[in-house]
XYZ file of C-alpha atoms in Angstrom:
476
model
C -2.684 -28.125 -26.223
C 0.855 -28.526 -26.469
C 3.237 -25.458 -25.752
C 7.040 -25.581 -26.013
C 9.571 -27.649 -24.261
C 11.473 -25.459 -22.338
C 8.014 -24.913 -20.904
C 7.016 -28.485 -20.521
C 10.665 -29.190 -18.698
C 9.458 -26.493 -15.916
C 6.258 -28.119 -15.419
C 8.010 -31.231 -14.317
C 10.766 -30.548 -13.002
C 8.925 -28.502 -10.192
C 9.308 -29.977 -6.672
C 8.589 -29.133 -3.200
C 11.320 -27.024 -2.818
C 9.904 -24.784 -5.790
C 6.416 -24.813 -3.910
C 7.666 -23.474 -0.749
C 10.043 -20.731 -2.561
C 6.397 -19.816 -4.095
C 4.888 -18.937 -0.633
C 8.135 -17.716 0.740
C 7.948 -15.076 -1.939
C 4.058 -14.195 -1.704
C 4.443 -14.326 2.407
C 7.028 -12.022 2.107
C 5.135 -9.318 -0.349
C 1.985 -9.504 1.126
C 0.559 -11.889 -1.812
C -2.193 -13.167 0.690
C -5.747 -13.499 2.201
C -7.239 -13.449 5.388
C -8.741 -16.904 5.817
C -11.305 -16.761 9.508
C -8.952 -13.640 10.491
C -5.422 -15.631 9.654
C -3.013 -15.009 6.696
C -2.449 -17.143 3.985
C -0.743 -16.810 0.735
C -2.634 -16.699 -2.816
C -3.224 -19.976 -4.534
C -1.578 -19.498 -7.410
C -0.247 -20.988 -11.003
C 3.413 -22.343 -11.613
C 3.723 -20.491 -14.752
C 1.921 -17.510 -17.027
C -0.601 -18.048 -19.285
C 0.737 -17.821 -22.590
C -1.607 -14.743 -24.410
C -1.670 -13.670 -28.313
C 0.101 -10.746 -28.430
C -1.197 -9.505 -31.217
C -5.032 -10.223 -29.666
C -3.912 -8.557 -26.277
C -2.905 -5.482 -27.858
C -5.902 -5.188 -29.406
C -7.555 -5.818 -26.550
C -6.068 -2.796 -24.842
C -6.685 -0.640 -27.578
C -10.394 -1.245 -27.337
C -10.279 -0.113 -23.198
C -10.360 3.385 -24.112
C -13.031 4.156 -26.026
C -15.241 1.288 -23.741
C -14.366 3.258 -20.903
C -15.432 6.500 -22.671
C -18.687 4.965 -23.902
C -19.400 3.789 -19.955
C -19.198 7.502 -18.821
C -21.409 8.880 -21.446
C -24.175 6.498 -21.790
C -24.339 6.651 -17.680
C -25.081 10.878 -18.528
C -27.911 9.724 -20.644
C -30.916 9.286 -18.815
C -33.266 8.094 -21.063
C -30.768 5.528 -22.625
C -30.215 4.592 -18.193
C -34.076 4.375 -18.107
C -35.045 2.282 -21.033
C -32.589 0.252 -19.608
C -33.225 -0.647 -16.135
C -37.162 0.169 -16.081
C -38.468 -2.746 -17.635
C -36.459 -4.946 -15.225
C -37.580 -2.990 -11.719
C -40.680 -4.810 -10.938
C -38.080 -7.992 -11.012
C -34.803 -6.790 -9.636
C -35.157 -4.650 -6.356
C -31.737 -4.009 -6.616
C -31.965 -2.302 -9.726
C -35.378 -0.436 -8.991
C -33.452 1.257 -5.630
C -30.252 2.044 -7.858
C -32.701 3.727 -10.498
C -34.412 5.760 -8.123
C -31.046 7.181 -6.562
C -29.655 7.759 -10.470
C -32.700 10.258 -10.726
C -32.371 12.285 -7.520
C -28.513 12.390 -8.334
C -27.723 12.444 -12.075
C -28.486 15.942 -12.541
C -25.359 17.154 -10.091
C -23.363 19.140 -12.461
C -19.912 20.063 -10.398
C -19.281 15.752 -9.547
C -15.508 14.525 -10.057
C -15.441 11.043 -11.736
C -13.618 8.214 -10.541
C -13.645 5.117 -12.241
C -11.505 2.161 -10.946
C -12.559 -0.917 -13.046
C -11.428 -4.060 -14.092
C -13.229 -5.389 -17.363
C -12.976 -9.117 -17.990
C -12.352 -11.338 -21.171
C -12.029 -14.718 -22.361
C -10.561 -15.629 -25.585
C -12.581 -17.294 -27.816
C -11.183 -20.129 -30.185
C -12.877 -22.605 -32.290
C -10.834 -25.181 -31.141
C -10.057 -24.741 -27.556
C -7.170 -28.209 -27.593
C -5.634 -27.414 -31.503
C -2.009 -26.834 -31.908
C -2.117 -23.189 -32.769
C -5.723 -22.064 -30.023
C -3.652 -18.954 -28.333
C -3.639 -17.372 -31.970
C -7.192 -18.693 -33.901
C -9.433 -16.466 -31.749
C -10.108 -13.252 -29.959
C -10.838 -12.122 -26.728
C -14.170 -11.451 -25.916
C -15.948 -9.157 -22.739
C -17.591 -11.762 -19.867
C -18.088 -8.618 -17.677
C -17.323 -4.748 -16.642
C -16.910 -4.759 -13.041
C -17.060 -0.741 -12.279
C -17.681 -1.628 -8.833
C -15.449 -3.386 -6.109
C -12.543 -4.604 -9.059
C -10.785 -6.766 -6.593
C -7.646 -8.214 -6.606
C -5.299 -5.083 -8.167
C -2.608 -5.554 -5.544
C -3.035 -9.456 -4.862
C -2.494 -9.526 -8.557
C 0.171 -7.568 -8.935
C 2.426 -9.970 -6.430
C 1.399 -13.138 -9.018
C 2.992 -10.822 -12.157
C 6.290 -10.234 -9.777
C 6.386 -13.831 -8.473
C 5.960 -14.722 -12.316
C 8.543 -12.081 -13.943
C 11.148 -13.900 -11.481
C 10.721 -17.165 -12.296
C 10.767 -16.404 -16.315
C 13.851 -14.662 -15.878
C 15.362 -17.907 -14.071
C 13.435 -20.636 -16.095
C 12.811 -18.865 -19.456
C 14.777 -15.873 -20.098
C 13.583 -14.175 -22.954
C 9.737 -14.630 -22.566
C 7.716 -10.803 -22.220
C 5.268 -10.127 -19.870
C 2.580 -7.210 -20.920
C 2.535 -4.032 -19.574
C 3.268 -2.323 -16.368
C 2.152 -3.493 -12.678
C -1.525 -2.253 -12.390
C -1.140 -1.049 -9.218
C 0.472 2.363 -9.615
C -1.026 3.410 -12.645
C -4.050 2.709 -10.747
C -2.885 4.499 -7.764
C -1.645 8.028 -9.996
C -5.241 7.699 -11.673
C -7.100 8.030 -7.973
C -4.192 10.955 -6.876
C -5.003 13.122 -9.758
C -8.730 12.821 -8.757
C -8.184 13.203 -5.416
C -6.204 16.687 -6.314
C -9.415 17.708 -7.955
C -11.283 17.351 -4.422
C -8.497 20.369 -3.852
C -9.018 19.277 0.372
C -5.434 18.365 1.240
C -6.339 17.084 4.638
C -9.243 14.479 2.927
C -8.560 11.062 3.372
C -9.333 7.944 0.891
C -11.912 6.062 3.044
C -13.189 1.950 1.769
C -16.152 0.663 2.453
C -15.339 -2.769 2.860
C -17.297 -6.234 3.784
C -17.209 -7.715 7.489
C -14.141 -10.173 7.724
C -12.985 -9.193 4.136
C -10.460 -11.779 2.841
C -8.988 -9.262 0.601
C -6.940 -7.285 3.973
C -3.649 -7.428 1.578
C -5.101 -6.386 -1.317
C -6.587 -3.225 -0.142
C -3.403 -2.821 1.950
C -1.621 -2.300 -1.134
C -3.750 0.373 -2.470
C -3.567 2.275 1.196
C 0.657 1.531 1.366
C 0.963 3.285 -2.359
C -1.143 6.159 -2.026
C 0.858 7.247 1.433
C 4.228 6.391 0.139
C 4.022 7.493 -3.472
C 1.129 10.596 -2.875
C 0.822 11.284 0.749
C -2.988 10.973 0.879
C -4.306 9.329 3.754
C -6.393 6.135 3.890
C -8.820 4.728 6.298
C -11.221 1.438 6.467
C -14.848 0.530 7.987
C -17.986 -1.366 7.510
C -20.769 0.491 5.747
C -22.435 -0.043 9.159
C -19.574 1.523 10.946
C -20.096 4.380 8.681
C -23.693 4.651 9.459
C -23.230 4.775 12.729
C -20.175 7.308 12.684
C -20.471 9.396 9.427
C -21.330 13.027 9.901
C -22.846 15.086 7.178
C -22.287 18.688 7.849
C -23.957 21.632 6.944
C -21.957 22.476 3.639
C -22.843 18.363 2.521
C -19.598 17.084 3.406
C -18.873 13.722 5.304
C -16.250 13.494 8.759
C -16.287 10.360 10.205
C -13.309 10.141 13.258
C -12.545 13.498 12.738
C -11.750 13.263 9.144
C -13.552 14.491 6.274
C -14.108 12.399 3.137
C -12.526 13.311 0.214
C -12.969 9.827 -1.874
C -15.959 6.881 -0.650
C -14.493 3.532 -2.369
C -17.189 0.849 -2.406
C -15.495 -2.470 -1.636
C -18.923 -3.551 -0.421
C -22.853 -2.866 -1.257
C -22.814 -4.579 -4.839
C -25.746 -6.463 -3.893
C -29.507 -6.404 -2.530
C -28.810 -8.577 0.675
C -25.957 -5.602 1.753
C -28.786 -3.204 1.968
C -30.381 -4.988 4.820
C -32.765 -1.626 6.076
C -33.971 1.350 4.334
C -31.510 3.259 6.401
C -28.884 1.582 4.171
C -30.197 3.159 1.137
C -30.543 6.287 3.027
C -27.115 6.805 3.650
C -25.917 5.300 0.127
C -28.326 8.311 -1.324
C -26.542 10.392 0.976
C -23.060 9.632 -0.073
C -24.017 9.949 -3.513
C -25.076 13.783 -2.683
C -22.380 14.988 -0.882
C -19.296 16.724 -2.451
C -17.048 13.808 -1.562
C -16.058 11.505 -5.218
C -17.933 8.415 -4.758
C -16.085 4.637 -6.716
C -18.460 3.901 -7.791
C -20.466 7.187 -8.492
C -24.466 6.014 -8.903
C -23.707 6.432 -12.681
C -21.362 4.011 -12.696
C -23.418 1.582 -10.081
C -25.856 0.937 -12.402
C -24.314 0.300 -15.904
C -22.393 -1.969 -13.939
C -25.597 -4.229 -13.707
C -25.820 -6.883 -16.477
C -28.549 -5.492 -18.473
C -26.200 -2.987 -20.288
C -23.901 -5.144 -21.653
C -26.850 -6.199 -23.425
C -28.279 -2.900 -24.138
C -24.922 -1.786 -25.523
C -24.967 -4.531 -28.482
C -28.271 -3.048 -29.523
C -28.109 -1.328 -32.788
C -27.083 2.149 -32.754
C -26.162 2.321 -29.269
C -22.522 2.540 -29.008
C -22.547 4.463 -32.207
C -24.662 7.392 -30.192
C -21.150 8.507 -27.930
C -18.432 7.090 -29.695
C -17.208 7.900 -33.528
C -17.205 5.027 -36.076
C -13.930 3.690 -35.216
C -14.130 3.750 -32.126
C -17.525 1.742 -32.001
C -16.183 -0.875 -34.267
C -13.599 -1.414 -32.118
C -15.909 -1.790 -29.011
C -17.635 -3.941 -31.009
C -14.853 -6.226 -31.541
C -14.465 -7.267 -28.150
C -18.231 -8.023 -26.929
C -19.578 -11.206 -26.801
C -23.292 -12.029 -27.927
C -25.678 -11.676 -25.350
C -29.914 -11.494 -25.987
C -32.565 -10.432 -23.372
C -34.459 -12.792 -21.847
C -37.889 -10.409 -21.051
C -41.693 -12.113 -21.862
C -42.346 -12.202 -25.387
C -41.312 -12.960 -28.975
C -37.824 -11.587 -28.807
C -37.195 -13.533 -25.203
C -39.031 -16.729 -26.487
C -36.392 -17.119 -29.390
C -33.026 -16.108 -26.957
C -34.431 -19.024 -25.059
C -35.032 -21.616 -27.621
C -31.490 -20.856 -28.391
C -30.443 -22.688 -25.343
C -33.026 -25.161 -25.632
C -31.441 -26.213 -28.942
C -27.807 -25.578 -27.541
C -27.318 -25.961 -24.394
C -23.684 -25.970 -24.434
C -23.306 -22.835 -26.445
C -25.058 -20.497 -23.720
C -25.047 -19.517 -19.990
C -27.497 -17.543 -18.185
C -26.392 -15.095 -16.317
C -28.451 -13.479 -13.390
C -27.841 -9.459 -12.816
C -26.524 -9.904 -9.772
C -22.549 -8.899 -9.033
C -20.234 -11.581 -7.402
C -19.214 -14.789 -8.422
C -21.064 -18.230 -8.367
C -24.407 -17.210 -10.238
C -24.155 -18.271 -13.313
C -26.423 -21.325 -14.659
C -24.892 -23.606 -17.037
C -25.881 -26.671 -19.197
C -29.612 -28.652 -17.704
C -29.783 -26.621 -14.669
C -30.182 -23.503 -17.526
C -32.746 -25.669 -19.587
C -34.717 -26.253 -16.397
C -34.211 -22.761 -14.956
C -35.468 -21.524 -18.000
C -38.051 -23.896 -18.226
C -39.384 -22.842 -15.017
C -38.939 -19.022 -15.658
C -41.035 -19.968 -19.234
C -43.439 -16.357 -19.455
C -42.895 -15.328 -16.225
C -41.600 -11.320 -15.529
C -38.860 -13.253 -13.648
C -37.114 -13.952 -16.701
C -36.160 -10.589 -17.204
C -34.071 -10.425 -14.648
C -31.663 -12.579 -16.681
C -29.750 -12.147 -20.029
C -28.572 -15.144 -22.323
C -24.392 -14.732 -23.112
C -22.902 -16.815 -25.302
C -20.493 -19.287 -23.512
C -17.295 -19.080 -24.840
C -14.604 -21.257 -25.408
C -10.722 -20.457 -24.527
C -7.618 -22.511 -24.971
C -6.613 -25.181 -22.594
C -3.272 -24.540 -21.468
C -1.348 -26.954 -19.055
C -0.247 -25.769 -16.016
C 0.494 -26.802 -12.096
C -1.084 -24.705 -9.113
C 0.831 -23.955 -5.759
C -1.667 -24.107 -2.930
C -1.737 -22.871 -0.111
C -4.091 -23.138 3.582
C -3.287 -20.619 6.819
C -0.333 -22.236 8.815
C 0.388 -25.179 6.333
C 3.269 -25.878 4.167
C 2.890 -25.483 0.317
C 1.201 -28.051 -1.559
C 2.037 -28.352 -5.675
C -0.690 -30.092 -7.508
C 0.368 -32.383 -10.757
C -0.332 -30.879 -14.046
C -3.559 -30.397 -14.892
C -5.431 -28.110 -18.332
C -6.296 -24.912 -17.192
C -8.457 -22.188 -18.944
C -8.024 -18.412 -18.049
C -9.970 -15.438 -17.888
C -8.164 -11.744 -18.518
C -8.906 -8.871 -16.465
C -7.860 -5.694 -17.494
C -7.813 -2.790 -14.803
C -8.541 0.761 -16.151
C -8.737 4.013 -14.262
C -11.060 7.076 -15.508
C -10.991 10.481 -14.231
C -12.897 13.671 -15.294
C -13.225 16.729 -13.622
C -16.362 18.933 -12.436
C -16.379 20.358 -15.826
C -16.480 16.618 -17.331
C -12.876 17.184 -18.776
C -11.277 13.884 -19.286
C -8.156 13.678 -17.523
C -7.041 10.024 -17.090
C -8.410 7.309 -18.869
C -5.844 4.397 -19.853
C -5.216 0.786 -18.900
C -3.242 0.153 -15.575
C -2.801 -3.728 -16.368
C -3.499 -6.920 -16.774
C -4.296 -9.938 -14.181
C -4.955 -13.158 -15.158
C -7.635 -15.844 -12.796
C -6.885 -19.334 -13.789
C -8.830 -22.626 -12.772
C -9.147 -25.835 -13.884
C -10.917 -26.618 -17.469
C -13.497 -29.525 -16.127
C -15.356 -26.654 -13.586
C -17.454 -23.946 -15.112
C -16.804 -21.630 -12.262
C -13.565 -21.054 -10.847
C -13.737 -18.865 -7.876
C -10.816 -17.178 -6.230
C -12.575 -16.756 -2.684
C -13.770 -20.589 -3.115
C -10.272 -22.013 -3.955
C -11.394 -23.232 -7.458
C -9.598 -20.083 -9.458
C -5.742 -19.403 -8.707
C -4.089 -16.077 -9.139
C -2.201 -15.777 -12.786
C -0.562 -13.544 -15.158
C 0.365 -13.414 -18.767
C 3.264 -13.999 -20.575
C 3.152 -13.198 -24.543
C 3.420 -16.536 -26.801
C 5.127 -15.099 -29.627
């Protein structure tokens, strides 16, 4: 697809030099990861993504009343049931998550603190036409309510971005604020609700995380801007040093909790020991505010964003308008479980192969099953229980926009690949709080980030090097 010239004439003019100002700039912000324990700076795109405005703002509009509908459908038990029972004897992961939701859901006096980050492509008919960034709309590929990565990382590609427009093409408009510290007010004003001044903000992260910066950003704001205190360990660290006293809360170094912050446990193989899902039951009883709270852990597997397209489902908690404009923004999706209504999701990737991808339950990236290896996955699933465990999402298609990459490795210069079409995916990061008494108090969009990689791979993984960090920049 061809954008503009000005555009163009930045694409190829870029040199070395423009490379290494690149990882000058991210060095110098803390735009990095931690690559086997050693920094390097985020691989990430010359230029913005040009975005619809007109789509994007719809977009946000719709983030309200999706966030709404996620807190109220994870209060309804039955709907939470129906959901995840039929998949339990298939998913272990599920069938543990379930059995915490019903020892917990019933706590009546639990702050909520939602810190997602719910993903979109847009969807055009013509992914190469002239005019693709306006003959479409952006449709959900995933709610991550659990771990949404990449707040601050992505907040150093908008700033790195909003420079280089200002020098190379003054005039174009970025959307919306830096997600960071709306993100960051959203978890104070919960945290004030905790009313325990001396609490601290604890993450539970991964062994040898490669996202050090990114949380670093989220611990640096909340001091500077709030004065609440952070701190950082393994969930087995926590197992070993967590104390749960007598009035249910949890000290660990001779701190209590106020806020647990999963960066960790998304997935079956964290829980390596039944003590593991002892202590996550724990958390999830004490008075501490728990990102995500069990709730929230569990319509964050796939199966609702299925569930939620059934009829009547979204209309249940939200009010007419605000379901159609829910609505607007989902993608289709159709259960895969044994019988007559599976059989015919499946023959629809038989037939069309192309138009589908089957996506697993399962949170991180790297799952999904495209093309033959779906036709022969399914093939092999045929009427087996198994298959539930999947759901059928129609594969969408979004513009293919030219761009270069800056690339980086730990103690290496810069490297600028040539120009290459790129396709994008749009996260938007939200923050939701209510209080004991289930008053919303916060629920709004913090801001966009934009993961880029190259058109010919299905999957574009940041952690993998595939996927670079991006932001937007409005096309009209």
């Amino acid at each position: 697809m061809k954008l503009d010239e000005e555009r163009d004439r930045v694409l190829n003019s870029a040199d070395q030099n423009t490379a290494d100002q690149y990882q000058r700039f991210l060095c110098n912000r803390g735009g990095c990861f931690l690559t086997n324990g050693v920094p390097r700076a985020i691989n990430v795109t010359l230029l913005p993504t040009p975005v619809s405005r007109q789509a994007y703002n719809h977009l946000v509009t719709a983030q309200e009343p999706l966030n709404k509908l996620i807190e109220l459908s994870s209060r309804d038990v039955e709907f939470v049931k129906r959901t995840i029972e039929p998949c339990t004897k298939v998913d272990y992961l599920a069938k543990r998550l379930l059995e915490i939701y019903l020892q917990c859901v019933s706590d009546e006096d639990q702050i909520t603190l939602g810190m997602y980050r719910h993903d979109y492509m847009f969807h055009c008919p013509d992914p190469s036409g002239e005019d693709a960034i306006h003959n479409g709309a952006f449709k959900m590929v995933e709610a991550n309510l659990m771990s949404a990565a990449l707040l601050g990382t992505g907040t150093h590609a908008m700033e790195l971005h909003n420079q280089v427009l200002a020098r190379e093409l003054p005039g174009r408009e970025q959307p919306y604020e830096k997600s960071l510290r709306p993100m960051v007010r959203g978890v104070a004003t919960a945290w004030g609700c905790y009313e325990r001044p001396d609490s601290v903000f604890l993450f539970l992260v991964a062994p040898d995380d490669f996202n050090w910066f990114d949380q670093q950003k989220i611990i640096d704001t909340l001091w500077d801007e709030h004065g609440i205190m952070s701190m950082k360990m393994t969930y087995e660290e926590f197992m070993e040093e967590g104390e749960l006293t007598s009035d249910n809360r949890y000290y660990v170094r001779g701190k209590e909790v106020g806020v647990f912050y999963f960066r960790s446990m998304w997935n079956e193989d964290h829980y390596k020991t039944e003590r593991h899902w002892e202590t996550r039951l724990r958390i999830e009883k004490c008075r501490a505010i728990v990102v995500p709270n069990i709730r929230h852990q569990c319509i964050n597997l796939k199966y609702f964003q299925q569930a939620y397209l059934q009829q009547g489902v979204v209309e249940k908690y939200l009010s007419e308008e605000e379901s159609k404009l829910v609505r607007s923004v989902f993608a289709e999706l159709h259960q895969l479980s044994p019988g007559k209504e599976g059989d015919r999701a499946a023959q629809l990737a038989f037939d069309n192969p192309k138009g589908w991808v089957l996506k697993p339950s399962r949170e991180g990236g790297g799952n999904n099953i495209w093309d033959e290896d779906m036709v022969k996955k399914l093939t092999e699933l045929h009427d087996s229980a198994e298959r539930e465990a999947y759901v059928l999402m129609q594969r969408l298609t979004p513009p293919l926009v030219p761009n270069r990459a800056v690339k980086h490795e730990p103690n290496e210069r810069a490297k600028l690949t040539e120009i290459f079409d790129t396709t994008g995916e749009l996260g938007l990061f939200c923050v939701f709080v209510a209080d004991s008494k289930k008053q919303i108090l916060v629920n709004e969009v913090a801001g966009p980030l934009i993961r880029t990689k190259p058109a010919a791979n299905n999957e574009g993984g940041i952690a993998i090097g595939i996927g670079v960090m991006d932001s937007a920049v409005f096309a009209d």
